[in-house]
Amino acid sequence: MPVQKSMLAKFPWDERYKISSVEDVMTPALVVYPEFIASNIERTLALLDGDADRWRVHIKTAKLGYTLEMLIERGIRNFKCATTLELLVACQRGAADVLLAYPSVGANARRVREIAEQFPYVRISVLVENEEQVRQWQGSRVGIFLDINPGMNRTGIEQSRSDEVVKLVRTIGAGGLEFRGLHYYDGQHRELDERERAKAAHHGYDRLLEIVKEIERLGVRVPEVITAGTPTLPCSLSYNGLRSAEFTHRISPGTVVYSDACSLLQLPEKYGYRPAVVVLTRVVSHPRAGIVTCDAGHKAVSADAGVPTCVVVGHPELTPLSPSEEHLPLEVEAGAAGPQVGQVLYLLPRHVCPTVNNFDDALLVRNGEIESVEKVSARGHEAPLLLAEGKAVSAGDWNRKG
């Protein structure tokens, strides 16, 4: 099976990934390297001329409270998240400003209001795209960002509907809510050719700035504009209209904190990002000639970005095939010996964000030694039942109630 061109085909071995006491590790295991995380954070800040205020980190990748604290220690105070659990963990770990960048309705919106009341010193914002969503936030202390659809067609107001945007800005003001800016996630631009990606993204930014002008004609200031996940980070950095604008422009990549096989291709090599997370696995079977199987199926390494799901670090002769829940077959290049049953392998995920979300715990490894076991504290979701006062009910709470 040929490796897709949209993914890194190989990644060389580096002794800094090696775990000395690997015989004690149950696999599959999520392994996190704080030295590489620190380096990736510094690389990003360098791209922003050292201004930590320009980065609104999406913590769907970071997930660990440990990693959030590393970001905060380096002066980063603005975050973006996708779930109420991520919002809660960010508030608990010291974030100053958090945008829940996901449409919240019904009980989810009630839970956000409760978290906002619980952490009055944290500046919490939400996304809206219609009048009904605006009304549900009236009387709360949350701020409002308008979600603009840049053509990804996932959420938001179509970019061509500036009239609808202006109407909603008026509705926000009339409802006594604070308009905090525009959210614009141009995640559909993933072309490997950086020039083509920049051309497409810059065309979108031209239209985005026209929306800003339409709002300003109302006499309303646009405080902040958020763009760019990881693939369009270079595009936002190279667009002068965002850098020279009167509003605060923030970028919101999250994958760069850990990096993965896809982001290594999407970002210029000169940026110097380094994978900070791998999945440790063992070969468990040799079902036939030319195939070995390890214990890292899609319940360990996410398959959402396609097959192959990962790169076997230091083993260009091994190509990951289609996984099942617990099994990951690897094709062995003709003529190569291949690993033996029981051998440990290190996997670089194609998409690190949902891979981190697959694990309850992570091994923190520094200088080859396991330093600690850290909870992946923002993985998954909060308990699904909400009481009238806006508090999520866990299974234990419900059973004690009964």
Short mmCIF file of C-alpha atoms in Angstrom, two decimals:
data_model
loop_
_atom_site.label_atom_id
_atom_site.label_comp_id
_atom_site.label_asym_id
_atom_site.label_seq_id
_atom_site.Cartn_x
_atom_site.Cartn_y
_atom_site.Cartn_z
CA MET A 1 0.00 0.00 0.00
CA PRO A 2 1.60 3.32 -1.03
CA VAL A 3 2.00 6.02 1.59
CA GLN A 4 -0.24 9.02 0.89
CA LYS A 5 1.66 12.08 -0.29
CA SER A 6 -0.16 14.22 2.28
CA MET A 7 1.75 12.55 5.09
CA LEU A 8 5.35 12.28 6.16
CA ALA A 9 6.65 8.90 4.99
CA LYS A 10 9.50 8.50 7.46
CA PHE A 11 11.01 10.10 10.55
CA PRO A 12 14.56 9.36 11.69
CA TRP A 13 15.40 7.93 15.07
CA ASP A 14 16.61 10.30 17.77
CA GLU A 15 18.08 8.94 21.00
CA ARG A 16 16.20 11.61 22.96
CA TYR A 17 13.00 9.61 22.40
CA LYS A 18 14.39 6.46 23.99
CA ILE A 19 12.94 5.30 27.31
CA SER A 20 15.51 3.48 29.45
CA SER A 21 13.04 1.53 31.62
CA VAL A 22 10.75 0.55 28.77
CA GLU A 23 10.33 -3.01 30.08
CA ASP A 24 8.04 -1.63 32.81
CA VAL A 25 5.72 0.17 30.40
CA MET A 26 2.40 -1.39 29.43
CA THR A 27 1.55 -0.69 25.81
CA PRO A 28 0.12 1.11 23.99
CA ALA A 29 1.26 4.14 25.97
CA LEU A 30 1.21 7.87 25.31
CA VAL A 31 4.64 9.40 25.84
CA VAL A 32 5.17 13.14 26.27
CA TYR A 33 8.55 14.90 26.12
CA PRO A 34 8.52 18.26 27.99
CA GLU A 35 11.82 19.44 26.47
CA PHE A 36 10.33 19.22 22.96
CA ILE A 37 7.12 20.88 24.13
CA ALA A 38 9.14 23.77 25.53
CA SER A 39 11.08 24.05 22.28
CA ASN A 40 7.86 24.08 20.20
CA ILE A 41 6.38 26.80 22.39
CA GLU A 42 9.53 28.91 22.03
CA ARG A 43 9.54 28.38 18.26
CA THR A 44 5.99 29.66 18.03
CA LEU A 45 6.69 32.68 20.22
CA ALA A 46 9.71 33.50 18.07
CA LEU A 47 7.45 33.56 14.98
CA LEU A 48 5.31 36.08 16.87
CA ASP A 49 8.31 38.29 17.65
CA GLY A 50 8.21 37.13 21.25
CA ASP A 51 4.71 38.50 21.83
CA ALA A 52 2.82 35.79 23.76
CA ASP A 53 -0.35 37.90 23.61
CA ARG A 54 -0.67 37.17 19.87
CA TRP A 55 -1.20 33.42 20.42
CA ARG A 56 -4.63 32.08 21.40
CA VAL A 57 -3.63 28.45 21.79
CA HIS A 58 -6.24 25.84 20.92
CA ILE A 59 -6.00 23.34 23.79
CA LYS A 60 -7.82 20.51 21.98
CA THR A 61 -4.28 19.29 21.34
CA ALA A 62 -2.58 19.99 24.68
CA LYS A 63 -5.28 18.28 26.82
CA LEU A 64 -2.90 17.83 29.77
CA GLY A 65 -3.09 20.26 32.65
CA TYR A 66 0.69 19.86 32.82
CA THR A 67 1.06 21.23 29.29
CA LEU A 68 -1.33 24.11 29.95
CA GLU A 69 0.81 25.14 32.90
CA MET A 70 3.91 25.04 30.69
CA LEU A 71 2.19 27.45 28.29
CA ILE A 72 1.06 29.76 31.09
CA GLU A 73 4.55 29.79 32.65
CA ARG A 74 5.82 31.15 29.33
CA GLY A 75 3.45 34.09 29.38
CA ILE A 76 0.56 32.70 27.33
CA ARG A 77 -2.77 33.74 28.79
CA ASN A 78 -5.21 33.44 25.87
CA PHE A 79 -6.70 30.09 24.99
CA LYS A 80 -9.35 28.52 22.79
CA CYS A 81 -11.14 25.24 23.40
CA ALA A 82 -13.91 23.02 22.04
CA THR A 83 -15.58 21.36 25.07
CA THR A 84 -16.86 22.40 28.47
CA LEU A 85 -14.31 20.06 30.06
CA GLU A 86 -11.46 21.83 28.24
CA LEU A 87 -12.93 25.15 29.37
CA LEU A 88 -13.10 23.95 32.97
CA VAL A 89 -9.53 22.61 32.98
CA ALA A 90 -8.21 25.82 31.41
CA CYS A 91 -9.90 27.89 34.11
CA GLN A 92 -8.63 25.62 36.87
CA ARG A 93 -5.04 25.73 35.59
CA GLY A 94 -4.72 29.52 35.43
CA ALA A 95 -5.88 30.68 32.00
CA ALA A 96 -6.88 34.37 31.93
CA ASP A 97 -8.93 34.44 28.72
CA VAL A 98 -10.68 31.45 27.13
CA LEU A 99 -12.86 31.26 24.03
CA LEU A 100 -15.14 28.24 23.75
CA ALA A 101 -14.77 27.98 19.98
CA TYR A 102 -17.65 25.60 19.43
CA PRO A 103 -21.40 26.25 19.10
CA SER A 104 -23.03 25.78 22.52
CA VAL A 105 -26.77 25.22 22.78
CA GLY A 106 -29.19 23.76 25.32
CA ALA A 107 -27.70 22.21 28.44
CA ASN A 108 -24.18 22.81 27.10
CA ALA A 109 -24.81 26.57 27.11
CA ARG A 110 -26.18 26.39 30.66
CA ARG A 111 -23.01 24.61 31.74
CA VAL A 112 -20.84 27.33 30.18
CA ARG A 113 -22.76 29.97 32.12
CA GLU A 114 -22.19 28.03 35.34
CA ILE A 115 -18.44 27.76 34.68
CA ALA A 116 -18.32 31.49 33.92
CA GLU A 117 -19.92 32.22 37.30
CA GLN A 118 -17.57 29.78 39.03
CA PHE A 119 -14.50 31.57 37.62
CA PRO A 120 -15.39 35.29 37.59
CA TYR A 121 -11.73 36.29 37.19
CA VAL A 122 -11.44 34.43 33.85
CA ARG A 123 -12.54 36.26 30.72
CA ILE A 124 -14.77 33.69 28.98
CA SER A 125 -16.16 34.08 25.46
CA VAL A 126 -18.41 32.02 23.19
CA LEU A 127 -19.27 31.79 19.49
CA VAL A 128 -22.59 32.72 17.91
CA GLU A 129 -23.88 32.62 14.36
CA ASN A 130 -27.59 33.49 14.72
CA GLU A 131 -29.97 35.56 16.84
CA GLU A 132 -31.24 32.63 18.87
CA GLN A 133 -27.72 31.88 20.05
CA VAL A 134 -27.24 35.53 20.99
CA ARG A 135 -30.43 35.53 23.09
CA GLN A 136 -29.39 32.47 25.11
CA TRP A 137 -26.40 34.39 26.51
CA GLN A 138 -28.35 37.45 27.68
CA GLY A 139 -27.87 38.10 31.38
CA SER A 140 -24.57 36.18 31.48
CA ARG A 141 -21.05 37.52 31.87
CA VAL A 142 -19.68 35.82 28.74
CA GLY A 143 -18.44 37.83 25.77
CA ILE A 144 -19.44 37.14 22.17
CA PHE A 145 -17.38 36.34 19.08
CA LEU A 146 -19.11 36.00 15.73
CA ASP A 147 -18.16 32.76 14.01
CA ILE A 148 -17.35 33.39 10.33
CA ASN A 149 -17.46 30.50 7.84
CA PRO A 150 -14.38 30.90 5.61
CA GLY A 151 -15.49 28.13 3.26
CA MET A 152 -14.78 25.16 5.49
CA ASN A 153 -18.56 24.76 5.80
CA ARG A 154 -18.45 23.38 9.31
CA THR A 155 -19.89 26.23 11.39
CA GLY A 156 -20.38 29.97 11.14
CA ILE A 157 -21.94 32.69 9.02
CA GLU A 158 -21.03 32.50 5.35
CA GLN A 159 -18.29 34.98 4.61
CA SER A 160 -20.36 36.52 1.81
CA ARG A 161 -23.18 37.41 4.26
CA SER A 162 -21.72 40.61 5.68
CA ASP A 163 -25.27 41.92 6.06
CA GLU A 164 -26.05 39.08 8.47
CA VAL A 165 -22.84 39.77 10.39
CA VAL A 166 -23.74 43.44 10.80
CA LYS A 167 -27.25 42.53 11.92
CA LEU A 168 -25.88 40.21 14.61
CA VAL A 169 -23.45 42.85 15.86
CA ARG A 170 -26.46 45.10 16.43
CA THR A 171 -28.33 42.27 18.19
CA ILE A 172 -25.39 41.65 20.53
CA GLY A 173 -25.27 45.30 21.55
CA ALA A 174 -29.05 45.51 21.97
CA GLY A 175 -28.97 42.46 24.23
CA GLY A 176 -26.52 44.08 26.63
CA LEU A 177 -23.72 41.69 25.64
CA GLU A 178 -20.11 42.49 24.81
CA PHE A 179 -19.00 42.02 21.21
CA ARG A 180 -15.42 40.76 21.38
CA GLY A 181 -14.58 40.09 17.76
CA LEU A 182 -14.54 37.64 14.87
CA HIS A 183 -13.49 34.01 14.83
CA TYR A 184 -12.23 32.73 11.48
CA TYR A 185 -10.86 29.19 11.31
CA ASP A 186 -9.61 28.58 7.78
CA GLY A 187 -8.79 24.93 8.36
CA GLN A 188 -9.78 23.82 4.88
CA HIS A 189 -6.51 25.10 3.41
CA ARG A 190 -4.13 22.15 3.72
CA GLU A 191 -2.43 22.21 0.32
CA LEU A 192 1.12 20.91 0.52
CA ASP A 193 2.33 23.69 -1.75
CA GLU A 194 2.75 26.57 0.67
CA ARG A 195 2.36 29.22 -2.02
CA GLU A 196 -0.99 27.83 -3.16
CA ARG A 197 -2.15 27.60 0.44
CA ALA A 198 -1.12 31.20 1.12
CA LYS A 199 -2.84 32.45 -2.04
CA ALA A 200 -6.14 30.83 -1.05
CA ALA A 201 -5.89 31.95 2.58
CA HIS A 202 -4.96 35.54 1.69
CA HIS A 203 -7.97 35.79 -0.60
CA GLY A 204 -10.11 34.85 2.38
CA TYR A 205 -8.38 37.41 4.60
CA ASP A 206 -9.12 40.11 2.03
CA ARG A 207 -12.81 39.32 2.39
CA LEU A 208 -12.52 39.09 6.17
CA LEU A 209 -11.13 42.63 6.37
CA GLU A 210 -14.08 43.83 4.30
CA ILE A 211 -16.38 42.42 7.00
CA VAL A 212 -14.38 44.32 9.61
CA LYS A 213 -14.92 47.54 7.65
CA GLU A 214 -18.66 46.87 7.43
CA ILE A 215 -18.85 46.52 11.22
CA GLU A 216 -16.77 49.65 11.78
CA ARG A 217 -19.18 51.62 9.59
CA LEU A 218 -21.73 50.99 12.36
CA GLY A 219 -19.45 52.84 14.72
CA VAL A 220 -18.59 49.56 16.44
CA ARG A 221 -14.98 48.63 17.11
CA VAL A 222 -13.81 45.09 16.32
CA PRO A 223 -11.57 44.28 19.31
CA GLU A 224 -10.07 40.97 18.11
CA VAL A 225 -9.82 38.82 15.01
CA ILE A 226 -8.75 35.19 15.37
CA THR A 227 -7.38 33.24 12.40
CA ALA A 228 -5.28 30.22 11.58
CA GLY A 229 -4.94 26.76 12.88
CA THR A 230 -1.67 24.96 12.24
CA PRO A 231 -1.86 24.58 8.40
CA THR A 232 -2.52 28.30 7.82
CA LEU A 233 -0.11 29.61 10.45
CA PRO A 234 2.42 30.69 7.77
CA CYS A 235 -0.41 32.28 5.75
CA SER A 236 -1.55 34.48 8.62
CA LEU A 237 1.99 35.46 9.51
CA SER A 238 2.70 36.58 5.94
CA TYR A 239 -0.48 38.67 5.48
CA ASN A 240 0.35 42.29 6.17
CA GLY A 241 -3.28 43.35 6.53
CA LEU A 242 -3.58 41.35 9.75
CA ARG A 243 -0.29 42.52 11.22
CA SER A 244 -0.97 46.22 10.57
CA ALA A 245 -4.66 46.27 11.58
CA GLU A 246 -6.04 48.34 14.45
CA PHE A 247 -7.73 45.30 15.99
CA THR A 248 -5.81 42.68 17.98
CA HIS A 249 -4.99 39.80 15.67
CA ARG A 250 -4.37 36.44 17.29
CA ILE A 251 -3.49 33.09 15.72
CA SER A 252 -4.87 29.89 17.21
CA PRO A 253 -2.81 26.83 16.23
CA GLY A 254 -2.81 24.01 18.78
CA THR A 255 -1.08 21.11 17.01
CA VAL A 256 2.26 22.95 17.02
CA VAL A 257 2.55 22.42 20.78
CA TYR A 258 3.12 18.69 20.20
CA SER A 259 3.55 18.54 16.40
CA ASP A 260 2.75 15.44 14.33
CA ALA A 261 3.45 13.80 10.97
CA CYS A 262 1.05 16.05 9.06
CA SER A 263 2.17 19.33 10.59
CA LEU A 264 5.83 18.54 9.82
CA LEU A 265 4.85 18.61 6.14
CA GLN A 266 2.49 21.57 6.37
CA LEU A 267 4.94 23.91 8.11
CA PRO A 268 8.28 25.15 6.79
CA GLU A 269 11.22 23.12 8.06
CA LYS A 270 12.93 26.38 9.10
CA TYR A 271 10.28 26.80 11.82
CA GLY A 272 12.06 24.01 13.68
CA TYR A 273 9.11 22.16 15.20
CA ARG A 274 9.82 18.77 16.71
CA PRO A 275 7.37 15.98 17.66
CA ALA A 276 6.83 16.07 21.42
CA VAL A 277 4.43 13.11 21.65
CA VAL A 278 4.76 9.51 20.47
CA VAL A 279 2.83 6.32 21.11
CA LEU A 280 4.88 3.46 22.50
CA THR A 281 3.82 0.08 21.13
CA ARG A 282 5.03 -3.53 21.01
CA VAL A 283 4.99 -6.04 18.19
CA VAL A 284 2.51 -8.72 19.25
CA SER A 285 2.27 -10.94 16.17
CA HIS A 286 3.96 -12.04 12.95
CA PRO A 287 0.87 -13.33 11.09
CA ARG A 288 2.61 -13.98 7.75
CA ALA A 289 5.72 -13.13 5.79
CA GLY A 290 6.03 -9.40 5.24
CA ILE A 291 3.54 -8.42 7.98
CA VAL A 292 3.98 -7.76 11.70
CA THR A 293 1.28 -6.46 14.03
CA CYS A 294 1.63 -4.13 16.99
CA ASP A 295 -0.82 -3.20 19.77
CA ALA A 296 -1.69 0.32 18.58
CA GLY A 297 -4.97 0.16 16.69
CA HIS A 298 -7.25 3.16 16.20
CA LYS A 299 -8.17 3.13 19.90
CA ALA A 300 -4.56 4.23 20.47
CA VAL A 301 -3.43 6.10 17.34
CA SER A 302 -6.31 8.00 15.81
CA ALA A 303 -7.34 7.02 12.27
CA ASP A 304 -9.40 10.16 11.61
CA ALA A 305 -6.82 11.59 9.18
CA GLY A 306 -6.65 8.39 7.15
CA VAL A 307 -4.24 5.52 6.55
CA PRO A 308 -1.41 5.27 7.35
CA THR A 309 -2.26 6.57 10.80
CA CYS A 310 1.34 7.11 11.84
CA VAL A 311 5.04 6.82 11.05
CA VAL A 312 7.26 4.25 12.78
CA VAL A 313 10.11 6.37 14.11
CA GLY A 314 13.49 5.19 12.83
CA HIS A 315 12.00 2.39 10.72
CA PRO A 316 11.48 3.51 7.12
CA GLU A 317 11.13 -0.17 6.15
CA LEU A 318 7.81 -0.38 8.05
CA THR A 319 4.58 1.01 6.58
CA PRO A 320 1.47 1.10 8.81
CA LEU A 321 -1.57 -0.49 7.18
CA SER A 322 -5.27 -0.12 8.00
CA PRO A 323 -5.81 -0.58 11.76
CA SER A 324 -8.59 -2.30 13.65
CA GLU A 325 -9.56 -1.33 17.19
CA GLU A 326 -6.53 -2.82 18.95
CA HIS A 327 -4.31 -4.04 16.11
CA LEU A 328 -2.02 -2.13 13.77
CA PRO A 329 -0.49 -4.28 11.00
CA LEU A 330 2.80 -3.06 9.55
CA GLU A 331 4.05 -4.00 6.11
CA VAL A 332 7.73 -4.92 6.08
CA GLU A 333 9.68 -3.79 3.04
CA ALA A 334 10.83 -6.68 0.85
CA GLY A 335 14.25 -7.90 1.93
CA ALA A 336 14.10 -6.27 5.36
CA ALA A 337 14.26 -8.43 8.48
CA GLY A 338 11.48 -6.66 10.34
CA PRO A 339 11.02 -6.44 14.11
CA GLN A 340 10.55 -9.46 16.33
CA VAL A 341 7.53 -10.17 18.51
CA GLY A 342 7.98 -8.24 21.75
CA GLN A 343 10.09 -5.47 20.19
CA VAL A 344 9.20 -1.93 21.21
CA LEU A 345 8.41 0.65 18.52
CA TYR A 346 7.78 4.40 18.72
CA LEU A 347 4.94 5.76 16.58
CA LEU A 348 4.61 9.36 15.41
CA PRO A 349 0.85 10.01 14.93
CA ARG A 350 -0.46 11.48 11.73
CA HIS A 351 -2.95 13.53 13.79
CA VAL A 352 -1.82 14.01 17.37
CA CYS A 353 -4.89 15.83 18.76
CA PRO A 354 -7.38 12.90 18.79
CA THR A 355 -4.54 10.50 19.56
CA VAL A 356 -3.88 12.30 22.86
CA ASN A 357 -7.63 12.15 23.50
CA ASN A 358 -7.47 8.32 23.32
CA PHE A 359 -5.49 8.04 26.56
CA ASP A 360 -6.36 8.55 30.22
CA ASP A 361 -2.73 9.01 31.24
CA ALA A 362 0.59 10.00 29.71
CA LEU A 363 4.17 9.15 30.59
CA LEU A 364 6.33 12.23 31.05
CA VAL A 365 9.84 11.36 29.88
CA ARG A 366 12.91 13.53 30.36
CA ASN A 367 16.48 12.48 29.48
CA GLY A 368 15.30 8.94 28.85
CA GLU A 369 13.77 8.55 32.30
CA ILE A 370 10.09 8.36 33.19
CA GLU A 371 9.62 11.38 35.40
CA SER A 372 5.91 11.04 36.18
CA VAL A 373 2.51 9.82 35.03
CA GLU A 374 0.27 12.75 34.10
CA LYS A 375 -3.51 12.73 33.69
CA VAL A 376 -4.84 13.69 30.29
CA SER A 377 -7.15 15.91 32.27
CA ALA A 378 -9.18 17.45 29.44
CA ARG A 379 -9.82 14.30 27.39
CA GLY A 380 -13.38 13.38 26.48
CA HIS A 381 -16.33 15.27 27.92
CA GLU A 382 -17.91 16.12 31.24
CA ALA A 383 -20.62 13.89 32.71
CA PRO A 384 -23.69 14.16 30.44
CA LEU A 385 -26.40 15.04 32.97
CA LEU A 386 -26.90 18.63 34.11
CA LEU A 387 -28.85 19.66 37.20
CA ALA A 388 -31.01 22.78 37.33
CA GLU A 389 -28.23 24.82 38.93
CA GLY A 390 -25.95 24.08 35.98
CA LYS A 391 -23.69 21.49 37.61
CA ALA A 392 -22.70 18.31 35.77
CA VAL A 393 -23.63 15.08 37.59
CA SER A 394 -21.12 12.22 37.61
CA ALA A 395 -22.13 8.55 37.87
CA GLY A 396 -21.03 8.51 41.51
CA ASP A 397 -23.15 11.56 42.33
CA TRP A 398 -26.19 10.02 40.65
CA ASN A 399 -25.79 6.68 42.45
CA ARG A 400 -25.45 8.40 45.84
CA LYS A 401 -28.57 10.41 45.05
CA GLY A 402 -30.46 7.19 44.38
#
